[in-house]
Coordinates of C-alpha atoms in Angstrom, one line a residue:
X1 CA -1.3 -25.1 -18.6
X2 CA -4.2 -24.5 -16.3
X3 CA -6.8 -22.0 -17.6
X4 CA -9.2 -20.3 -15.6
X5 CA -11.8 -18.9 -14.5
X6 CA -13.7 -20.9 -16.9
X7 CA -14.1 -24.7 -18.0
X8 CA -14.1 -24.0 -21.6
X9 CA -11.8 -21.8 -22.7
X10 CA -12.1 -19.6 -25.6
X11 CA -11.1 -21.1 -29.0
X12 CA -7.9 -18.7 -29.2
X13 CA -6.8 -19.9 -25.8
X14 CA -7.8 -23.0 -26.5
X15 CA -5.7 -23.5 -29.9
X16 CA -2.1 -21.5 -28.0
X17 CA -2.6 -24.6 -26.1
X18 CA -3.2 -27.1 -28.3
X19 CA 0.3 -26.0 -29.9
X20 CA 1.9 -25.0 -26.7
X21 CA 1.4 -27.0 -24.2
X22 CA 1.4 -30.9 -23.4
X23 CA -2.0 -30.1 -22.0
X24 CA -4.5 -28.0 -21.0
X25 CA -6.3 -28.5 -17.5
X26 CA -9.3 -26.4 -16.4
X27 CA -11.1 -26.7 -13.2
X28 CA -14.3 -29.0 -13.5
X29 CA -17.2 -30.4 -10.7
X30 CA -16.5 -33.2 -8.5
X31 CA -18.1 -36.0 -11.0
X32 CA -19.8 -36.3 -14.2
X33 CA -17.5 -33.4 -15.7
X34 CA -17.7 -34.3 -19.5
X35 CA -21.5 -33.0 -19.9
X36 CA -20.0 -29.2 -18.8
X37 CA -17.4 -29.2 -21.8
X38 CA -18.5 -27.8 -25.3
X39 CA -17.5 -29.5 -28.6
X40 CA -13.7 -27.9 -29.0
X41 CA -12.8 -28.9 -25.7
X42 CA -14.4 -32.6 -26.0
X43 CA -12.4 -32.9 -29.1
X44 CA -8.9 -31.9 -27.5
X45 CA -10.2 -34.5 -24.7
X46 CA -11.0 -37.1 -27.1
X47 CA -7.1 -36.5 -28.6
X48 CA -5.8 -37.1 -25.0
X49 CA -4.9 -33.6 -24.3
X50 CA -6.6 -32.7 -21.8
X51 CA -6.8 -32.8 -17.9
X52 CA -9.8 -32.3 -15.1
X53 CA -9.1 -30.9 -12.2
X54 CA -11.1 -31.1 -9.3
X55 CA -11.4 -28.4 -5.9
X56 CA -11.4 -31.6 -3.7
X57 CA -7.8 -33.0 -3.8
X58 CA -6.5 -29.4 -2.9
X59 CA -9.4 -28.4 -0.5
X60 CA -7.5 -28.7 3.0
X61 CA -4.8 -26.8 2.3
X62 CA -7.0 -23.6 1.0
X63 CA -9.3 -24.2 4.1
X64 CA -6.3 -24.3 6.4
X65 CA -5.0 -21.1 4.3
X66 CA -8.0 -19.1 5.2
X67 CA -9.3 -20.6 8.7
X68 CA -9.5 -18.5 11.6
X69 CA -10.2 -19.3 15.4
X70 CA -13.9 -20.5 15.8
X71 CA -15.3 -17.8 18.2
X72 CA -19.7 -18.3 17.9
X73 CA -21.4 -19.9 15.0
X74 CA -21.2 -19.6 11.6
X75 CA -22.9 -21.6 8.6
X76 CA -21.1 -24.4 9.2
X77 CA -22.1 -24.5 12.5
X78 CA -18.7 -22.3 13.6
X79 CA -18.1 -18.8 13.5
X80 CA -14.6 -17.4 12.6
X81 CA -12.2 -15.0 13.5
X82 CA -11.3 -12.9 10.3
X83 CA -7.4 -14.1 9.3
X84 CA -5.3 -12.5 7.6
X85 CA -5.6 -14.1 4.1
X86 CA -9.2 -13.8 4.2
X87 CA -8.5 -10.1 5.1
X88 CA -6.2 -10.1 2.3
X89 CA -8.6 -10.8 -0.2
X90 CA -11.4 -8.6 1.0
X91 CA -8.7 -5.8 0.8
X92 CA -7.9 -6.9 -2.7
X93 CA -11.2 -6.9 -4.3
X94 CA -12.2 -3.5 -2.9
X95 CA -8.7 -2.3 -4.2
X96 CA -8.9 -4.4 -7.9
X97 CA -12.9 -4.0 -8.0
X98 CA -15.3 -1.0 -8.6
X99 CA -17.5 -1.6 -5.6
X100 CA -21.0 -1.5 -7.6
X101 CA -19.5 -4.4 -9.5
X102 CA -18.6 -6.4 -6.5
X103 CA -22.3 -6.4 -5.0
X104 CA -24.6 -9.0 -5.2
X105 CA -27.3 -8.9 -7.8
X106 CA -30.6 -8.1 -6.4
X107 CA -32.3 -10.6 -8.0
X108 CA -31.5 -14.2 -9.0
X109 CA -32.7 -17.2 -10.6
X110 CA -31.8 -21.2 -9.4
X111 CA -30.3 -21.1 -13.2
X112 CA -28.5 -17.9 -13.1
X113 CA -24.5 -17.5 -13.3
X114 CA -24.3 -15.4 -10.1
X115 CA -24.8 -18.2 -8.2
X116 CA -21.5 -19.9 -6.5
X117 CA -21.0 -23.2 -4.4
X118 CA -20.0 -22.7 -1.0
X119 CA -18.4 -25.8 -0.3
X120 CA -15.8 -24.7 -2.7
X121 CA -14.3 -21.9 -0.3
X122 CA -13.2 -21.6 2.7
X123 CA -16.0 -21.2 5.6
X124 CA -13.7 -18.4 7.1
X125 CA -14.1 -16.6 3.7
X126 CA -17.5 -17.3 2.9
X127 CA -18.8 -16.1 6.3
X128 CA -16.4 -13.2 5.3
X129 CA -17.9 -12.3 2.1
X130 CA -21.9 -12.8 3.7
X131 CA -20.6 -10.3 6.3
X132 CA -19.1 -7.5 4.3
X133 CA -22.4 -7.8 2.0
X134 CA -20.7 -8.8 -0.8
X135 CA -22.5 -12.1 -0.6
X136 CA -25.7 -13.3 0.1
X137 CA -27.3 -16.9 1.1
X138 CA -29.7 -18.5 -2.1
X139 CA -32.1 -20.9 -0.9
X140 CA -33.5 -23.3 -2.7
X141 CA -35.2 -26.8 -1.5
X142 CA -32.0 -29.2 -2.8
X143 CA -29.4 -26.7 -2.4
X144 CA -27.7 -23.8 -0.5
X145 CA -25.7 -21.7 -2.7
X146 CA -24.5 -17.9 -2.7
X147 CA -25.4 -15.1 -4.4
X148 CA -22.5 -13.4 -5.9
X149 CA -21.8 -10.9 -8.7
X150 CA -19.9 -12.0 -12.1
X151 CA -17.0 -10.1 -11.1
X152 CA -16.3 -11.6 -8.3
X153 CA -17.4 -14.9 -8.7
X154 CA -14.5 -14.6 -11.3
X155 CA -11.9 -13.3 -9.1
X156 CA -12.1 -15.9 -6.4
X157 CA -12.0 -18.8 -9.3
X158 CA -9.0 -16.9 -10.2
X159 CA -7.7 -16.8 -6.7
X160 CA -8.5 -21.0 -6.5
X161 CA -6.9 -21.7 -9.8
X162 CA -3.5 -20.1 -8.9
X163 CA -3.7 -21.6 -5.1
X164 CA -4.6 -25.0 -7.0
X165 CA -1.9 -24.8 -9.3
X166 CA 0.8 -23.8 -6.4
X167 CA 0.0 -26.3 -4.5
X168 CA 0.0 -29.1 -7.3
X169 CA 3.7 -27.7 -8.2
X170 CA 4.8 -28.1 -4.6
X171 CA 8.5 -29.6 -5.2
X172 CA 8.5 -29.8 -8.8
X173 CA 11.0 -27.8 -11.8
X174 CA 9.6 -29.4 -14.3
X175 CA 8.1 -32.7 -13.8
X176 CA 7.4 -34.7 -16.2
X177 CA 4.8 -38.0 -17.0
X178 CA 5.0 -39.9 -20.1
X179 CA 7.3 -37.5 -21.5
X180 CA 4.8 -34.5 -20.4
X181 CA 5.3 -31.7 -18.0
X182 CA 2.8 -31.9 -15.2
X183 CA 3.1 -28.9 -13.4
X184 CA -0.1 -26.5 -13.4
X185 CA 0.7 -23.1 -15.4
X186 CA -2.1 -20.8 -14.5
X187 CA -3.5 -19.0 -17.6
X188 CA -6.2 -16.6 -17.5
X189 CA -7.8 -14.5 -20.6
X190 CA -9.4 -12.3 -18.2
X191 CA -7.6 -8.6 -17.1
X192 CA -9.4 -7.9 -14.2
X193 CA -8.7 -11.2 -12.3
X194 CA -5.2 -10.9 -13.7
X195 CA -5.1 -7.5 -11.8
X196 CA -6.5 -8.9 -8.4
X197 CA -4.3 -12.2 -8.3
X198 CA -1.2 -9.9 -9.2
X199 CA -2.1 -6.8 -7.4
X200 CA -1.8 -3.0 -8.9
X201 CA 1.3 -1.5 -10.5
X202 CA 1.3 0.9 -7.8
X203 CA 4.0 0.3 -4.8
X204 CA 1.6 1.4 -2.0
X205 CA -1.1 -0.7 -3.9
X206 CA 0.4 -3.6 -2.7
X207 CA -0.5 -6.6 -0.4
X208 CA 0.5 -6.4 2.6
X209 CA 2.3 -9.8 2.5
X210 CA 5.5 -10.8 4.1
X211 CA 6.0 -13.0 1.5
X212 CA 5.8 -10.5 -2.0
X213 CA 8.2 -11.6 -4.5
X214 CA 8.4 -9.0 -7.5
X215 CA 7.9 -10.4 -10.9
X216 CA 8.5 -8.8 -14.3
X217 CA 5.7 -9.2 -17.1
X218 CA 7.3 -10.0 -20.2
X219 CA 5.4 -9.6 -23.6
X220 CA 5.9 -13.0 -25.7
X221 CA 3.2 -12.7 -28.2
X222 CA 5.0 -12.1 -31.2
X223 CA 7.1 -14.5 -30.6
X224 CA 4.2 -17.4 -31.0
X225 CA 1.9 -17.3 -34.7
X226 CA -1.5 -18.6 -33.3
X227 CA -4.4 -20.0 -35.5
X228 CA -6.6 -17.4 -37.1
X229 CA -10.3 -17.4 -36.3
X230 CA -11.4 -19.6 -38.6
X231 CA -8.8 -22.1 -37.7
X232 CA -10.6 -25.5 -36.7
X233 CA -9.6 -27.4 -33.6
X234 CA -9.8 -30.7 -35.6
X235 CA -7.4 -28.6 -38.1
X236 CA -5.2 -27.4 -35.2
X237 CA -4.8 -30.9 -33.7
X238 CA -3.8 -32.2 -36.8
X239 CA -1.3 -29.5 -37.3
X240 CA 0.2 -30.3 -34.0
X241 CA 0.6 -34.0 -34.6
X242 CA 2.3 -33.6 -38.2
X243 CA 4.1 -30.9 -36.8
X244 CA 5.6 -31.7 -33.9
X245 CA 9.4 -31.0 -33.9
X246 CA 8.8 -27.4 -35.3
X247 CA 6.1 -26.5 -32.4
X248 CA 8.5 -28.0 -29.9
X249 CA 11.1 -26.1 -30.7
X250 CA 10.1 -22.8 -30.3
X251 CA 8.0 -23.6 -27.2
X252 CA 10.9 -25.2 -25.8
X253 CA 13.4 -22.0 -26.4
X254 CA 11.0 -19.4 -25.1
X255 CA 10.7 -21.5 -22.1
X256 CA 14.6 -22.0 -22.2
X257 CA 14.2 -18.4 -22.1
X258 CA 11.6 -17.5 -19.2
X259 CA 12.8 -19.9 -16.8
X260 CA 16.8 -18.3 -17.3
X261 CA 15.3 -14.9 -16.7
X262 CA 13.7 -15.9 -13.2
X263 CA 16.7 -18.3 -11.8
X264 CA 18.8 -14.7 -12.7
X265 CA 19.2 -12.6 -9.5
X266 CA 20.6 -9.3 -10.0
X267 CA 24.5 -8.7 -9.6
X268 CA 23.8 -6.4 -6.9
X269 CA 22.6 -9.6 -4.9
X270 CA 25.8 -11.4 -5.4
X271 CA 25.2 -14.3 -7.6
X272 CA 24.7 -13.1 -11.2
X273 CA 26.9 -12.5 -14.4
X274 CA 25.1 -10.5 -16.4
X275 CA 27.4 -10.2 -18.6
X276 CA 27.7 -14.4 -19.4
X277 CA 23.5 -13.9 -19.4
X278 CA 23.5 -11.2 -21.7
X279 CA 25.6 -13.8 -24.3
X280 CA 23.9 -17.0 -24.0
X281 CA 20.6 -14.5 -24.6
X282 CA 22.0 -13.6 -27.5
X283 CA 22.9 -17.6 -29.2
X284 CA 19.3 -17.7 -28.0
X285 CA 17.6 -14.6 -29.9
X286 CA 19.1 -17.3 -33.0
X287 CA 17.3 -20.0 -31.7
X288 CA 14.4 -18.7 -31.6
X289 CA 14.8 -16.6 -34.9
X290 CA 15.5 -20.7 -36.5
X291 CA 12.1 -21.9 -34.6
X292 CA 9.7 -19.1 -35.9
X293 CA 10.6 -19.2 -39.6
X294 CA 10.3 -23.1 -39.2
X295 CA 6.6 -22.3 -38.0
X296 CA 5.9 -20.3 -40.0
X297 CA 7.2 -22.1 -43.2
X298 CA 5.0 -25.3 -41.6
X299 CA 2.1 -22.8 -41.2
X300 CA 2.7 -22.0 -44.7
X301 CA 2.7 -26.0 -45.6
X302 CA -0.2 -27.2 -43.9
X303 CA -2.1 -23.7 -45.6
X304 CA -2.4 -22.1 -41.9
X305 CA -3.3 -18.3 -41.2
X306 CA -1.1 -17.3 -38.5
X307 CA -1.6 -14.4 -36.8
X308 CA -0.1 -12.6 -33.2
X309 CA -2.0 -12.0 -30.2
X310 CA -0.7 -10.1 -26.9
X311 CA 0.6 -13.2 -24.3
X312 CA 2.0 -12.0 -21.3
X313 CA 4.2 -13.8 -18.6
X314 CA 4.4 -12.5 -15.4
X315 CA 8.2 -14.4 -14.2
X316 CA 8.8 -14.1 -10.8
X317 CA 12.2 -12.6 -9.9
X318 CA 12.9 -13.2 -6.3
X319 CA 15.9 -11.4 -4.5
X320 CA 16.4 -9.4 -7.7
X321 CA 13.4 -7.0 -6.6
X322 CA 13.5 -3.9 -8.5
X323 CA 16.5 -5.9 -10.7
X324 CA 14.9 -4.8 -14.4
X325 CA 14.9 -1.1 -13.3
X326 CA 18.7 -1.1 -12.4
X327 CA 21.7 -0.7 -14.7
X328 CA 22.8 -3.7 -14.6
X329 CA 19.8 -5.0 -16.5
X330 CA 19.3 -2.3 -19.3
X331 CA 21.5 -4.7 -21.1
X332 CA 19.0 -7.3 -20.6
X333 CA 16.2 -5.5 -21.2
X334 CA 18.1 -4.9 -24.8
X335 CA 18.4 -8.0 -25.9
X336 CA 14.7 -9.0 -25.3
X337 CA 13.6 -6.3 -27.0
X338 CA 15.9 -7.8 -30.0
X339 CA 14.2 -11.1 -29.5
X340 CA 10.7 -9.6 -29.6
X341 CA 9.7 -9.2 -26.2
X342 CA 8.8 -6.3 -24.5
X343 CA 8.8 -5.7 -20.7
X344 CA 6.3 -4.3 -18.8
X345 CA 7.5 -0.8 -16.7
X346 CA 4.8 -1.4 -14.3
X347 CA 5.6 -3.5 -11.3
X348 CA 3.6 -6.6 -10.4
X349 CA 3.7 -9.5 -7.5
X350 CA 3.9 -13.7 -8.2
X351 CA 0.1 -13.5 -6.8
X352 CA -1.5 -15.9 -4.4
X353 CA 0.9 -18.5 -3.5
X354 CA 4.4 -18.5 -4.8
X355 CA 3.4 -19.4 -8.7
X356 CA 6.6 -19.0 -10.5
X357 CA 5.2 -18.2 -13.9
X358 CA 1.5 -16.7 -14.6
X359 CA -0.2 -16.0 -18.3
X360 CA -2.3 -13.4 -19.4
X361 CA -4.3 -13.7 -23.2
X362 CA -5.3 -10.5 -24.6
X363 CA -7.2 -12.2 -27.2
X364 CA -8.5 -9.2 -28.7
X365 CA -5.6 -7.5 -28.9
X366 CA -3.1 -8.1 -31.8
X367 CA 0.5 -7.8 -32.6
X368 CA 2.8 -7.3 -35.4
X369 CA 4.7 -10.2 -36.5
X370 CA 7.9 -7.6 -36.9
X371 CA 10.6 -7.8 -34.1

């Protein structure tokens, strides 16, 4: 999994994927990344579970994604024609965004948090932002950096982390390294960069992108007991590694389950038997019935506090458009419920670049272990 916008993500994040995952990845500086990670993080390093990943290996494609024609000079020496993903995301923060949230604080220091690299953008976008005011050029005698607000200083490391992650799964299902999946699954804890890579759950609140796919937002958090808050991450590493065969289990069947959902189109576009899915959910729904209790009697074991946070999965859906509002799928829709996920009746979009699977932590919000 890839969390962003942050290195370190919080501990609850931070544990999910310790029990989750193969790995968790976060975006870190060119060199010298281990000073920026705090002692949890260092200790899922240290256990081999974790990945860097740097903006350099992916930073021609998002320049080429938001270049425009050079038509004067800009601060690279250029000045660009506005394209239309740069357009894109202008339109998007002013739609996802309260505007006094988007402007620049008025004053800075060379320390302070509103200050973003450049080279980490395109020039397109950054002249873009300057432009529009919601940027502005910090000088300092080393360094040239922008002045941005904490909103959307966030949004556009959301908007990198999902570009990043689509383009590090270009051509994979499921690849795996060592026996460990190596695609990028973006993961984010925070709602309002959530909303602006996913767009609003209004139709005419969409992009205006020829290539929208619809997605539905499935709620999974019941489904997966997570470390209470006094859980240690020594304590939840060692939980892992003694109990391996009951984490992969369930992790592997709600996956089982996510990616059957999204390679389903709706019969109305000629492929699907909904019936045939509706049964092999069902032989599922015991699967994963078998994996909880096992966790839960492990949790039990190794003297564990479980408890249930909101996880949501946005699964992108393809042809089947508007497939979860149509008959066909109420019997779907049915059986998840039965599992212990709940769908979303608010529309979203894959985001930024054709991510087939996108997760939202609402830390602070807890569920009920009941189905």
């Amino acid at each position: 999994m890839l969390y962003y916008p942050l290195i370190n993500p919080p501990p609850a994040v931070l544990h999910h994927a310790i029990l989750y995952w193969d790995e968790i990845a976060t975006i870190v500086p060119e060199t010298d990344y281990e000073r920026y990670l705090h002692r949890p993080l260092r200790q899922v390093d240290d256990a081999g579970l974790y990945r860097p990943v740097t903006f350099s290996s992916h930073r021609m494609m998002i320049r080429d994604l938001f270049s425009g024609r050079p038509r004067a000079r800009g601060s690279d020496g250029n000045a660009y024609d506005k394209p239309a993903h740069t357009a894109e995301v202008l339109r998007e923060l002013r739609r996802s965004v309260p505007l006094d949230d988007l402007l620049p604080p008025r004053t800075v220091t060379d320390r302070d948090n509103s200050l973003l690299w450049p080279m980490k953008f395109s020039t397109a976008l950054v002249d873009a932002l300057v432009d529009d005011g919601l940027a502005r050029w910090h000088r300092a005698p080393e360094y040239r950096r922008l002045v941005v607000s904490p909103a959307l200083q966030t949004c556009l490391l959301g908007m990198q982390a999902e570009l990043i992650a689509a383009q590090a799964n270009v051509g994979m299902d499921e690849v795996r390294d060592q026996g460990r999946v190596r695609n990028l699954i973006p993961h984010t804890d925070r709602t309002e960069v959530w909303r602006f890579v996913h767009g609003a759950d209004r139709e005419d609140r969409y992009p205006s992108r020829s290539n929208r796919t619809d997605a539905l937002l499935l709620e999974v958090g019941r489904l997966l007991p997570s470390p209470g808050s006094n859980a240690s991450t020594d304590a939840v590493i060692a939980f892992r590694n003694r109990y391996n065969d009951e984490r992969l289990r369930l992790i592997v069947a709600l996956h089982r389950l996510i990616r059957e959902i999204h390679r389903q189109p709706a019969r109305s576009e000629g492929g699907s038997d909904v019936d045939a899915l509706t049964d092999l959910l069902l032989d599922m729904r015991l699967e994963l019935d078998q994996a909880q209790r096992d966790m839960d009697k492990a949790g039990r074991a190794a003297s564990m506090e479980w408890v249930r946070r909101s996880v949501s999965v946005m699964i992108a859906v393809g042809g089947a458009a508007a497939a979860y509002a149509s008959q066909d799928w109420e019997w779907l829709l049915g059986v998840l419920a039965g599992i212990g996920v709940n769908v979303a009746t608010n529309r979203t979009h894959e985001g930024w670049r054709d991510n087939q699977f996108s997760y939202l932590h609402r830390i602070d919000k807890a569920l009920t272990s009941g189905q």
